[in-house]
Coordinates of C-alpha atoms in Angstrom, one line a residue:
Chain A
X22 CA 55.2 64.2 18.8
X23 CA 58.4 62.5 19.9
X24 CA 57.3 59.7 19.9
X25 CA 56.0 59.7 15.9
X26 CA 60.0 61.2 15.1
X27 CA 61.3 58.4 17.5
X28 CA 59.6 55.8 15.9
X29 CA 60.4 56.5 11.9
X30 CA 63.0 54.5 11.4
X31 CA 61.1 51.5 12.1
X32 CA 58.2 52.7 10.5
X33 CA 60.7 53.2 7.5
X34 CA 62.1 49.9 8.1
X35 CA 58.6 47.8 8.1
X36 CA 57.2 49.4 5.2
X37 CA 60.3 48.8 2.9
X38 CA 60.5 44.8 4.5
X39 CA 56.0 44.9 3.7
X40 CA 56.7 46.3 0.3
X41 CA 57.2 43.5 -1.7
X42 CA 53.8 41.5 0.1
X43 CA 51.7 44.9 -0.4
X44 CA 53.3 45.0 -4.1
X45 CA 52.0 41.7 -4.7
X46 CA 48.3 42.3 -3.7
X47 CA 47.8 45.3 -5.4
X48 CA 49.2 43.3 -8.9
X49 CA 46.7 40.6 -7.6
X50 CA 44.1 43.1 -8.2
X51 CA 45.9 44.9 -11.4
X52 CA 46.6 41.6 -13.8
X53 CA 43.1 40.2 -12.9
X54 CA 41.6 43.6 -15.2
X55 CA 44.4 44.2 -17.3
X56 CA 46.8 42.4 -19.9
X57 CA 50.5 43.8 -20.1
X58 CA 52.6 43.3 -23.0
X59 CA 55.4 40.1 -22.7
X60 CA 57.8 41.0 -20.6
X61 CA 56.4 44.0 -19.0
X62 CA 55.1 44.6 -15.5
X63 CA 53.3 47.9 -17.1
X64 CA 49.8 47.1 -18.3
X65 CA 48.2 48.4 -21.4
X66 CA 45.1 47.9 -21.3
X67 CA 42.5 47.5 -19.4
X68 CA 39.7 44.1 -19.6
X69 CA 37.2 41.8 -18.5
X70 CA 38.9 38.9 -20.1
X71 CA 40.2 37.2 -17.1
X72 CA 36.5 37.7 -15.6
X73 CA 35.0 35.0 -17.8
X74 CA 34.6 32.7 -15.7
X75 CA 31.8 33.8 -13.9
X76 CA 29.8 33.7 -17.0
X77 CA 31.0 30.9 -19.3
X78 CA 32.3 27.6 -17.9
X79 CA 35.3 25.7 -19.3
X80 CA 34.6 22.1 -20.6
X81 CA 35.4 19.6 -17.8
X82 CA 35.1 21.7 -15.2
X83 CA 32.5 22.6 -12.5
X84 CA 30.8 25.8 -12.5
X85 CA 32.4 28.3 -10.3
X86 CA 29.1 29.2 -9.1
X87 CA 28.2 25.6 -8.0
X88 CA 31.8 25.5 -6.6
X89 CA 31.1 28.8 -4.5
X90 CA 28.1 27.3 -3.1
X91 CA 29.7 24.0 -1.9
X92 CA 32.4 26.0 -0.3
X93 CA 29.8 28.0 1.5
X94 CA 27.7 25.1 2.2
X95 CA 30.8 23.8 3.6
X96 CA 32.0 26.7 5.7
X97 CA 28.6 27.1 7.3
X98 CA 28.0 23.6 7.8
X99 CA 31.4 22.9 9.8
X100 CA 30.8 26.5 11.6
X101 CA 26.9 25.6 12.4
X102 CA 27.8 21.7 13.6
X103 CA 31.4 23.0 15.4
X104 CA 29.1 26.0 17.2
X105 CA 26.6 23.6 18.5
X106 CA 28.9 21.1 19.6
X107 CA 31.1 23.4 21.7
X108 CA 28.1 25.7 23.1
X109 CA 27.0 22.7 25.2
X110 CA 30.2 20.5 25.2
X111 CA 31.7 24.1 26.4
X112 CA 29.4 24.6 28.9
X113 CA 29.6 21.0 30.4
X114 CA 33.1 21.2 31.2
X115 CA 33.0 24.7 32.6
X116 CA 29.8 24.2 34.7
X117 CA 28.9 20.7 34.9
X118 CA 30.4 17.6 37.1
X119 CA 30.9 15.2 35.0
X120 CA 32.7 12.1 35.6
X121 CA 36.4 12.5 34.1
X122 CA 36.4 15.9 33.8
X123 CA 39.7 16.5 34.1
X124 CA 40.5 13.6 31.2
X125 CA 38.3 15.9 28.6
X126 CA 39.8 19.1 29.7
X127 CA 43.5 17.8 29.2
X128 CA 41.8 15.6 26.1
X129 CA 40.4 18.3 24.2
X130 CA 43.5 20.3 24.7
X131 CA 45.6 18.0 23.4
X132 CA 43.7 17.2 20.6
X133 CA 43.5 20.8 20.0
X134 CA 47.6 21.0 19.7
X135 CA 47.2 17.4 17.9
X136 CA 48.6 18.0 13.7
X137 CA 44.8 16.6 12.2
X138 CA 47.3 15.5 9.0
X139 CA 48.5 12.5 10.7
X140 CA 45.3 11.3 10.5
X141 CA 44.6 11.8 7.2
X142 CA 45.4 8.3 5.7
X143 CA 42.8 6.7 8.3
X144 CA 40.1 9.4 7.8
X145 CA 40.3 8.5 4.0
X146 CA 40.0 4.8 4.8
X147 CA 37.0 5.2 7.3
X148 CA 35.1 7.7 4.7
X149 CA 36.0 5.1 2.2
X150 CA 34.2 2.0 4.3
X151 CA 31.3 4.0 5.0
X152 CA 30.6 5.6 1.4
X153 CA 31.4 9.5 2.4
X154 CA 34.7 9.4 0.4
X155 CA 34.2 12.7 -2.0
X156 CA 31.0 13.8 -0.4
X157 CA 30.4 17.1 1.1
X158 CA 29.2 15.5 4.0
X159 CA 32.3 13.9 4.5
X160 CA 35.1 16.4 4.6
X161 CA 32.3 18.7 6.8
X162 CA 32.2 16.0 9.0
X163 CA 35.8 15.4 9.3
X164 CA 36.5 19.4 9.1
X165 CA 34.2 19.9 12.0
X166 CA 35.5 17.7 14.1
X167 CA 39.5 19.1 13.9
X168 CA 37.9 22.4 14.7
X169 CA 36.0 21.5 17.6
X170 CA 38.2 21.0 20.2
X171 CA 39.4 24.7 19.6
X172 CA 35.4 25.9 19.9
X173 CA 35.1 23.9 22.8
X174 CA 37.7 25.3 24.9
X175 CA 37.1 28.7 23.5
X176 CA 32.6 28.2 24.6
X177 CA 34.5 26.9 28.0
X178 CA 36.6 30.1 28.4
X179 CA 33.5 32.4 27.9
X180 CA 31.3 30.7 30.1
X181 CA 34.0 30.3 33.1
X182 CA 33.1 34.8 33.2
X183 CA 29.4 34.2 33.4
X184 CA 28.6 34.1 37.4
X185 CA 27.0 31.2 39.2
X186 CA 24.4 33.4 40.5
X187 CA 23.0 33.6 37.9
X188 CA 22.2 30.0 37.5
X189 CA 21.3 29.8 41.1
X190 CA 18.7 32.4 40.8
X191 CA 17.1 30.6 37.5
X192 CA 17.1 27.0 39.5
X193 CA 15.2 28.6 42.4
X194 CA 13.0 30.7 39.5
X195 CA 11.9 26.9 38.8
X196 CA 13.2 26.3 35.9
X197 CA 15.3 23.4 34.4
X198 CA 19.2 23.1 34.3
X199 CA 18.5 22.8 30.7
X200 CA 16.1 25.8 30.3
X201 CA 18.5 28.1 32.7
X202 CA 21.4 27.0 29.8
X203 CA 19.1 28.0 26.8
X204 CA 17.1 31.3 28.1
X205 CA 19.7 32.3 31.0
X206 CA 23.3 31.1 29.9
X207 CA 23.7 31.2 26.6
X208 CA 22.5 35.3 26.2
X209 CA 25.4 36.0 28.1
X210 CA 28.1 34.3 25.8
X211 CA 26.4 35.3 22.6
X212 CA 29.5 37.1 21.7
X213 CA 31.7 34.2 21.9
X214 CA 28.6 32.2 19.9
X215 CA 29.4 34.5 17.7
X216 CA 32.9 35.1 17.5
X217 CA 33.4 31.2 17.2
X218 CA 30.5 31.0 14.7
X219 CA 32.6 33.3 12.1
X220 CA 35.9 31.9 12.9
X221 CA 35.2 28.8 12.2
X222 CA 33.4 29.7 9.3
X223 CA 36.9 31.3 7.8
X224 CA 38.6 28.4 8.9
X225 CA 36.3 26.4 6.4
X226 CA 36.5 28.8 3.9
X227 CA 40.1 28.4 4.0
X228 CA 40.2 24.5 4.4
X229 CA 42.4 23.4 1.6
X230 CA 43.8 20.4 2.3
X231 CA 41.1 17.9 3.5
X232 CA 38.4 18.5 0.5
X233 CA 41.3 17.7 -1.4
X234 CA 42.1 14.5 0.1
X235 CA 38.7 13.5 1.0
X236 CA 36.7 15.6 -1.8
X237 CA 39.3 16.1 -4.9
X238 CA 36.6 15.9 -7.7
X239 CA 33.0 15.5 -8.8
X240 CA 29.8 17.9 -7.5
X241 CA 32.1 18.1 -4.1
X242 CA 34.8 20.3 -5.1
X243 CA 35.6 23.9 -3.1
X244 CA 36.6 26.7 -4.2
X245 CA 40.5 26.2 -2.7
X246 CA 40.5 23.0 -4.8
X247 CA 38.8 24.4 -7.9
X248 CA 41.9 27.0 -7.5
X249 CA 44.6 24.4 -6.9
X250 CA 43.0 22.3 -10.2
X251 CA 43.1 25.4 -12.4
X252 CA 47.4 26.1 -11.6
X253 CA 48.1 22.1 -11.9
X254 CA 46.3 22.0 -15.5
X255 CA 49.0 22.2 -17.5
X256 CA 46.9 22.5 -20.9
X257 CA 45.4 25.6 -20.0
X258 CA 47.9 27.3 -18.0
X259 CA 46.3 31.1 -17.2
X260 CA 48.3 32.8 -14.6
X261 CA 45.7 35.7 -15.4
X262 CA 42.8 33.1 -14.5
X263 CA 44.0 32.3 -11.3
X264 CA 44.6 35.2 -9.8
X265 CA 40.9 36.3 -10.8
X266 CA 39.9 33.2 -9.2
X267 CA 41.9 34.1 -6.3
X268 CA 40.5 37.5 -5.7
X269 CA 37.2 36.4 -5.9
X270 CA 37.8 33.7 -3.7
X271 CA 39.4 36.0 -0.7
X272 CA 36.6 38.7 -1.5
X273 CA 33.8 37.2 1.4
X274 CA 36.8 36.7 3.2
X275 CA 37.7 40.4 3.5
X276 CA 34.2 41.9 3.3
X277 CA 33.4 39.5 6.6
X278 CA 36.6 41.0 8.3
X279 CA 35.8 44.6 6.9
X280 CA 32.3 44.4 9.1
X281 CA 32.9 41.8 12.4
X282 CA 36.3 42.3 13.0
X283 CA 35.5 43.0 16.6
X284 CA 34.0 40.1 17.1
X285 CA 36.8 38.3 15.9
X286 CA 39.1 40.3 18.2
X287 CA 37.0 38.3 21.0
X288 CA 38.2 35.3 20.3
X289 CA 42.1 36.6 21.4
X290 CA 40.1 38.2 24.8
X291 CA 39.9 34.5 25.6
X292 CA 36.2 35.7 26.6
X293 CA 36.0 39.0 28.5
X294 CA 33.1 40.7 27.7
X295 CA 32.9 41.7 24.6
Chain B
X9 CA 5.0 29.4 56.2
X10 CA 7.0 27.6 58.9
X11 CA 10.7 25.9 58.8
X12 CA 12.2 23.7 60.7
X13 CA 16.2 22.6 60.1
X14 CA 16.1 19.2 62.3
X15 CA 19.2 18.2 62.9
X16 CA 20.9 19.5 59.9
X17 CA 24.2 18.5 59.1
X18 CA 26.6 19.3 55.7
X19 CA 30.2 18.5 55.2
X20 CA 32.0 19.0 52.2
X21 CA 34.3 16.4 51.7
X22 CA 35.8 15.9 55.4
X23 CA 35.4 19.0 56.4
X24 CA 32.2 19.3 58.7
X25 CA 30.6 23.0 57.9
X26 CA 27.4 22.2 60.3
X27 CA 26.7 19.5 62.6
X28 CA 23.5 18.4 64.1
X29 CA 22.0 22.4 64.1
X30 CA 18.4 22.5 64.7
X31 CA 16.9 26.0 64.0
X32 CA 13.1 26.9 63.9
X33 CA 11.7 29.9 61.9
X34 CA 8.2 31.3 62.8
X35 CA 5.7 31.6 60.4
X36 CA 5.9 35.5 58.8
X37 CA 9.0 35.6 60.7
X38 CA 12.4 37.2 59.7
X39 CA 15.3 35.6 61.0
X40 CA 18.6 36.8 61.0
X41 CA 21.7 34.5 60.5
X42 CA 24.5 36.4 62.3
X43 CA 28.1 35.1 62.3
X44 CA 31.3 35.8 61.0
X45 CA 32.6 34.7 57.7
X46 CA 33.0 31.1 57.8
X47 CA 30.9 30.4 60.1
X48 CA 28.3 28.2 58.1
X49 CA 25.5 30.5 57.8
X50 CA 25.6 30.7 53.7
X51 CA 25.9 26.7 53.7
X52 CA 22.6 26.6 55.5
X53 CA 20.9 29.1 53.6
X54 CA 22.5 26.6 50.5
X55 CA 21.1 23.9 52.0
X56 CA 17.4 25.4 52.7
X57 CA 17.3 26.7 49.2
X58 CA 18.5 23.1 48.0
X59 CA 21.4 24.2 45.9
X60 CA 23.4 22.4 48.5
X61 CA 22.3 18.9 49.2
X62 CA 22.7 18.3 52.8
X63 CA 24.6 15.4 54.3
X64 CA 22.3 14.1 57.4
X65 CA 19.6 15.8 58.8
X66 CA 16.2 16.9 57.4
X67 CA 14.7 20.5 56.3
X68 CA 10.7 20.7 57.0
X69 CA 8.5 23.5 55.1
X70 CA 5.6 23.5 57.5
X71 CA 4.9 19.9 57.7
X72 CA 6.4 19.1 54.1
X73 CA 9.8 17.4 54.3
X74 CA 11.9 19.1 51.8
X75 CA 15.4 17.6 52.5
X76 CA 15.3 15.9 48.7
X77 CA 13.3 17.9 47.2
X78 CA 15.2 19.8 44.0
X79 CA 15.1 23.4 44.3
X80 CA 13.0 24.1 41.8
X81 CA 10.0 22.6 43.4
X82 CA 11.1 24.0 46.7
X83 CA 9.5 27.5 45.7
X84 CA 12.4 29.6 47.8
X85 CA 12.8 33.1 46.8
X86 CA 16.4 34.1 46.8
X87 CA 18.3 37.5 46.8
X88 CA 21.8 37.2 46.2
X89 CA 24.7 39.5 47.3
X90 CA 25.4 40.6 43.5
X91 CA 21.8 40.2 42.9
X92 CA 22.1 38.0 40.0
X93 CA 19.4 39.5 37.5
X94 CA 19.7 38.3 34.4
X95 CA 21.6 41.0 32.1
X96 CA 19.6 40.9 28.9
X97 CA 16.2 40.6 30.1
X98 CA 14.7 44.3 31.1
X99 CA 13.2 44.6 34.6
X100 CA 10.1 43.6 33.7
X101 CA 11.3 40.2 32.0
X102 CA 13.3 39.4 34.9
X103 CA 10.7 40.1 37.4
X104 CA 8.2 37.9 35.1
X105 CA 11.0 35.6 34.4
X106 CA 9.6 32.8 37.4
X107 CA 6.5 33.0 36.3
X108 CA 6.8 32.3 32.5
X109 CA 8.8 29.3 33.7
X110 CA 5.8 27.9 35.4
X111 CA 3.2 28.9 32.2
X112 CA 1.3 31.3 33.8
X113 CA -0.9 32.8 31.2
X114 CA 0.6 36.0 29.5
X115 CA -2.2 38.2 30.9
X116 CA -2.0 37.0 34.7
X117 CA 1.8 37.5 34.2
X118 CA 1.7 40.8 33.3
X119 CA -0.7 41.7 36.0
X120 CA 1.5 40.1 38.8
X121 CA 4.7 41.6 37.6
X122 CA 3.1 44.9 37.8
X123 CA 1.8 44.4 40.9
X124 CA 5.2 43.4 42.5
X125 CA 7.0 46.0 41.1
X126 CA 4.5 48.5 42.4
X127 CA 5.4 47.3 45.9
X128 CA 9.0 47.2 45.4
X129 CA 8.4 51.1 44.0
X130 CA 9.8 50.4 40.5
X131 CA 7.4 50.9 38.3
X132 CA 8.9 53.8 36.3
X133 CA 12.2 51.5 35.5
X134 CA 10.3 48.1 33.9
X135 CA 12.3 48.5 30.2
X136 CA 15.2 48.9 31.4
X137 CA 17.7 46.7 31.4
X138 CA 20.0 46.2 34.9
X139 CA 23.1 47.6 33.8
X140 CA 21.1 50.9 33.6
X141 CA 20.3 50.7 36.9
X142 CA 21.6 52.1 40.4
X143 CA 22.8 49.4 43.2
X144 CA 19.5 50.1 45.0
X145 CA 17.5 49.7 42.3
X146 CA 18.7 46.3 40.9
X147 CA 18.4 45.4 44.8
X148 CA 14.7 46.2 44.3
X149 CA 14.5 44.5 41.1
X150 CA 15.8 41.4 42.7
X151 CA 13.2 41.8 45.7
X152 CA 10.5 41.4 43.5
X153 CA 11.8 38.7 41.4
X154 CA 12.0 36.6 44.3
X155 CA 8.8 37.5 45.6
X156 CA 6.4 37.4 42.8
X157 CA 6.0 34.1 42.8
X158 CA 4.9 34.1 46.4
X159 CA 7.7 31.8 47.7
X160 CA 7.8 29.3 50.8
X161 CA 10.0 31.2 51.8
X162 CA 12.3 34.5 51.5
X163 CA 16.3 34.5 51.6
X164 CA 18.6 37.2 51.9
X165 CA 22.4 36.7 51.0
X166 CA 23.9 39.3 52.0
X167 CA 21.7 41.5 50.4
X168 CA 23.3 45.1 51.8
X169 CA 26.5 44.0 51.4
X170 CA 27.1 46.0 47.5
X171 CA 25.6 49.0 48.5
X172 CA 26.8 52.5 49.8
X173 CA 26.1 53.4 53.4
X174 CA 23.0 55.8 52.7
X175 CA 21.4 53.5 50.7
X176 CA 21.9 50.2 52.9
X177 CA 19.9 52.5 56.0
X178 CA 17.4 53.0 52.9
X179 CA 17.1 49.8 52.1
X180 CA 16.9 48.5 55.3
X181 CA 13.6 49.4 56.1
X182 CA 12.2 49.0 53.1
X183 CA 13.0 45.3 53.1
X184 CA 11.6 44.9 56.3
X185 CA 9.0 46.7 55.1
X186 CA 8.1 44.7 51.9
X187 CA 8.4 41.6 54.2
X188 CA 5.8 42.7 56.7
X189 CA 3.9 43.9 53.7
X190 CA 4.0 40.3 52.5
X191 CA 4.0 38.4 55.2
X192 CA 6.7 36.4 54.5
X193 CA 8.9 34.2 56.4
X194 CA 12.2 35.5 55.9
X195 CA 15.8 34.4 56.6
X196 CA 18.7 37.4 56.4
X197 CA 22.0 36.1 56.4
X198 CA 24.5 38.5 57.6
X199 CA 28.0 39.5 59.0
X200 CA 26.7 42.5 60.2
X201 CA 25.1 43.1 63.5
X202 CA 23.3 46.1 62.4
X203 CA 21.1 44.7 60.2
X204 CA 20.6 41.5 62.2
X205 CA 19.3 43.6 64.9
X206 CA 17.2 46.1 62.7
X207 CA 15.8 43.8 60.3
X208 CA 14.9 40.7 62.1
X209 CA 12.4 39.7 65.0
X210 CA 14.9 37.0 66.1
X211 CA 18.6 36.6 65.8
X212 CA 20.3 32.9 65.3
X213 CA 24.2 33.6 66.1
X214 CA 26.6 31.0 64.8
X215 CA 30.1 30.7 65.2
X216 CA 32.1 27.2 63.6
X217 CA 28.9 25.5 62.1
X218 CA 26.9 26.6 65.4
X219 CA 24.5 28.0 66.9
X220 CA 25.3 29.8 69.3
X221 CA 22.1 32.4 70.7
X222 CA 18.9 32.5 69.7
X223 CA 17.2 35.5 70.9
X224 CA 15.1 38.9 69.9
X225 CA 17.4 41.3 69.3
X226 CA 17.1 43.2 72.4
X227 CA 16.9 40.3 74.5
X228 CA 20.0 39.2 72.8
X229 CA 22.2 42.5 73.9
X230 CA 21.1 42.9 77.1
X231 CA 21.6 39.2 77.6
X232 CA 23.8 37.8 75.4
X233 CA 24.6 33.9 76.5
X234 CA 28.5 34.0 75.6
X235 CA 31.4 36.4 75.3
X236 CA 31.5 36.0 71.8
X237 CA 27.9 37.0 71.3
X238 CA 28.8 40.4 73.8
X239 CA 31.4 40.9 71.4
X240 CA 29.6 40.8 68.1
X241 CA 26.4 43.0 69.1
X242 CA 27.2 46.5 69.5
X243 CA 29.2 49.0 67.8
X244 CA 31.4 50.7 68.9
X245 CA 31.7 46.7 70.3
X246 CA 31.5 45.8 74.3
X247 CA 35.4 45.4 75.8
X248 CA 36.5 43.0 77.4
X249 CA 39.2 42.9 80.6
X250 CA 40.4 40.0 83.0
X251 CA 39.5 40.6 86.9
X252 CA 39.9 37.9 90.1
X253 CA 36.9 37.1 92.0
X254 CA 37.8 38.3 95.8
X255 CA 35.4 38.4 99.0
X256 CA 32.7 39.0 96.6
X257 CA 34.5 41.7 94.5
X258 CA 36.2 41.5 91.4
X259 CA 39.3 42.6 91.2
X260 CA 40.9 43.8 88.1
X261 CA 45.1 43.0 88.7
X262 CA 47.4 45.5 89.0
X263 CA 45.0 48.7 88.0
X264 CA 43.8 49.0 92.0
X265 CA 39.9 48.6 90.7
X266 CA 37.3 46.6 92.1
X267 CA 34.0 46.0 90.7
X268 CA 31.2 44.7 92.4
X269 CA 29.4 41.2 90.8
X270 CA 26.6 42.3 88.5
X271 CA 22.9 41.6 90.2
X272 CA 21.7 38.2 89.0
X273 CA 25.3 36.7 89.0
X274 CA 26.3 34.0 91.1
X275 CA 29.3 35.6 93.2
X276 CA 31.9 33.0 91.7
X277 CA 34.5 31.3 94.4
X278 CA 37.4 33.1 95.4
X279 CA 40.0 33.0 93.2
X280 CA 37.9 32.5 89.8
X281 CA 39.5 34.1 87.2
X282 CA 36.7 35.6 85.0
X283 CA 36.4 38.1 81.9
X284 CA 34.9 41.5 82.5
X285 CA 32.3 43.0 79.7
X286 CA 31.9 46.5 79.9
X287 CA 29.6 48.4 77.3
X288 CA 31.0 51.4 76.0
X289 CA 27.6 53.3 76.9
X290 CA 27.9 52.1 80.4
X291 CA 31.1 53.6 81.1
X292 CA 31.1 57.4 81.8
X293 CA 30.3 59.9 84.4
X294 CA 27.0 58.1 85.6
X295 CA 27.6 55.1 87.9
X296 CA 28.6 53.7 91.3
X297 CA 32.0 51.8 90.6
X298 CA 35.2 54.1 89.8
X299 CA 37.7 53.4 87.5
X300 CA 40.6 55.3 86.8
X301 CA 42.5 55.3 84.0
X302 CA 44.3 57.6 80.9
X303 CA 42.5 58.7 78.1
X304 CA 44.9 57.2 74.7
X305 CA 42.4 57.5 71.7
X306 CA 39.5 60.1 71.2
X307 CA 37.3 59.7 68.1
X308 CA 34.8 62.7 67.5
X309 CA 32.2 61.1 65.8
X310 CA 30.1 64.2 66.2
X311 CA 27.0 64.0 68.4
X312 CA 29.2 61.8 70.8
X313 CA 32.8 61.0 71.4
X314 CA 35.0 57.7 71.6
X315 CA 37.3 57.5 74.3
X316 CA 40.0 54.6 74.7
X317 CA 40.7 54.6 78.2
X318 CA 44.1 52.8 79.4
X319 CA 43.7 51.4 82.8
X320 CA 47.3 50.9 84.9
X321 CA 47.6 47.4 83.7
X322 CA 47.3 48.1 80.1
X323 CA 43.8 47.3 79.6
X324 CA 41.8 49.0 77.3
X325 CA 38.4 50.0 78.3
X326 CA 35.9 52.1 75.7
X327 CA 33.3 54.9 76.5
X328 CA 30.6 56.6 74.4
X329 CA 29.9 59.7 76.0
X330 CA 27.9 63.0 74.6
X331 CA 30.5 65.2 72.9
X332 CA 32.2 67.5 75.5
X333 CA 35.8 70.0 75.4
X334 CA 36.5 68.5 79.3
X335 CA 38.4 65.9 78.9
X336 CA 41.4 65.3 76.1
X337 CA 44.1 62.9 74.8
X338 CA 46.2 61.6 77.8
X339 CA 44.5 63.1 80.8
X340 CA 44.8 60.8 83.9
X341 CA 40.0 60.7 84.9
X342 CA 38.2 58.9 86.9
X343 CA 35.3 57.7 85.3
X344 CA 32.3 55.3 86.5
X345 CA 30.8 52.0 85.4
X346 CA 27.8 51.1 86.0
X347 CA 27.7 47.8 87.5
X348 CA 24.5 46.5 86.7
X349 CA 25.3 46.6 83.2
X350 CA 28.4 44.6 83.5
X351 CA 29.0 40.9 82.2
X352 CA 30.8 38.4 84.0
X353 CA 31.7 36.0 81.7
X354 CA 34.0 32.6 82.5
X355 CA 37.5 32.5 80.6
X356 CA 35.7 29.5 78.6
X357 CA 33.6 32.6 77.0
X358 CA 30.4 31.2 78.8
X359 CA 28.5 33.6 80.9
X360 CA 28.7 33.3 84.8

């Protein structure tokens, strides 16, 4: 109990400091369901009018469901790509005696630390030339490539904890190296695969800059870009609509976090058994 | 199946671990590779199963040269020290894995898997996962998995090292029983002389990448070829003292002790320095050559007592005797040694 007494000033200070944040989130929620008289923070009526975007598509915009589907496809595809490539590349870097292994390991590290945004002009040009500009596939490829170094490094960490003997036993039992990986090693790193997949999905879901620059308009629009377009639209400025779409946008993230937080924590354990 | 290592060499980079080693293992025999850590016994094992590529020489299974054959096709069963069971599979799936890899029909897989489970007595555990098993049970599963595909040879890499003392005793006889029942050729790698002596038909004792002696456990204990072999076998271990040959006897310097030259040993020329090995069970109340000393340590082992006997020149001998109360710490005693059981070694450790 003394511990609680001692720490209360800290708790109080933290509470005061984080109160603005909490208030903002509270109002993000409240404002989407209510109207307040001008100049007041206290709402005076309940309304669903800010959520009409769900069933009513204003002219000149994509349907919210189309955009959500885009976001979902974008996040799922990048996550799948990252998981598939990382789970193989991580294994190779962890176990196989490939030429220039050290170079690749260092390279992956450097790429991970490399601010991808500095490449945006070059990527833009490349996508234009190959005809993937303003397409979902184009952004998916770019996003997956940028997330991959982290994924590879993480998966290597998970593979490093799998005992060698399991692989030796598999080889002695007559399995090919690929079968050993597929049937014996991969199941050992399942927590890592799951965590990485979730992580990559959330990264994709939250990505703004890449879709904004590489697929800003047309049918490839994702939620973050849609949201940005709302606030940039000076003709129909609607703060409450912006908040509603924002809430709609973060809801899946919150739900995923709520259900799978223990898996995500795995990422930070660096692959120690979870 | 007969296994032959023919002038086998292995080096890692510039480090030569094993050079020109020749070793033959007879069909159906269980052979121990015994030696201290780093002597190359595990390297030899991994070369036989194909995990390490050999640097020189050949490895033959029967008449077939396996030197360049990949591990998967050698059909070698290996039991690892950590058992290396597949954690995500049940016991049944673990044992069946080698058969499924060979794409045997499912009914056949099930039949052979159950037959093997019966042999190692784990029928009741088939649905469990390795994490739910005790060390001894995991060991049995590992054995079953290694044996289920009827391998050419069974390799056991320190299989008992992770078990507690009581289980070790039980698994020692179990492994031997299973080996005899299946009639499989087996190689046991161990640094524990008790395991090697109790489980195997023959022992190959290794040191620094070389086989020092190959013999049956009994023969090796009775007739060690070098001081290293004598020192490695036996618990409590043999004690060595320095002596000098003079007038057909062996004089221990500064201790007023004269020992006869054991029979079947050529009397060394006068003045030759020698090393005398005396096993603890051969020093005691019975014998023909007296040895005087002071009891410097007593260890009660229940049925027997182990004594350290410090001689006048400071050398220490060990004696193991039936438990008794008539001597105690710091007593001066005159005990006897059975001179026909002495071992004589040259300064370089070679038996004389």
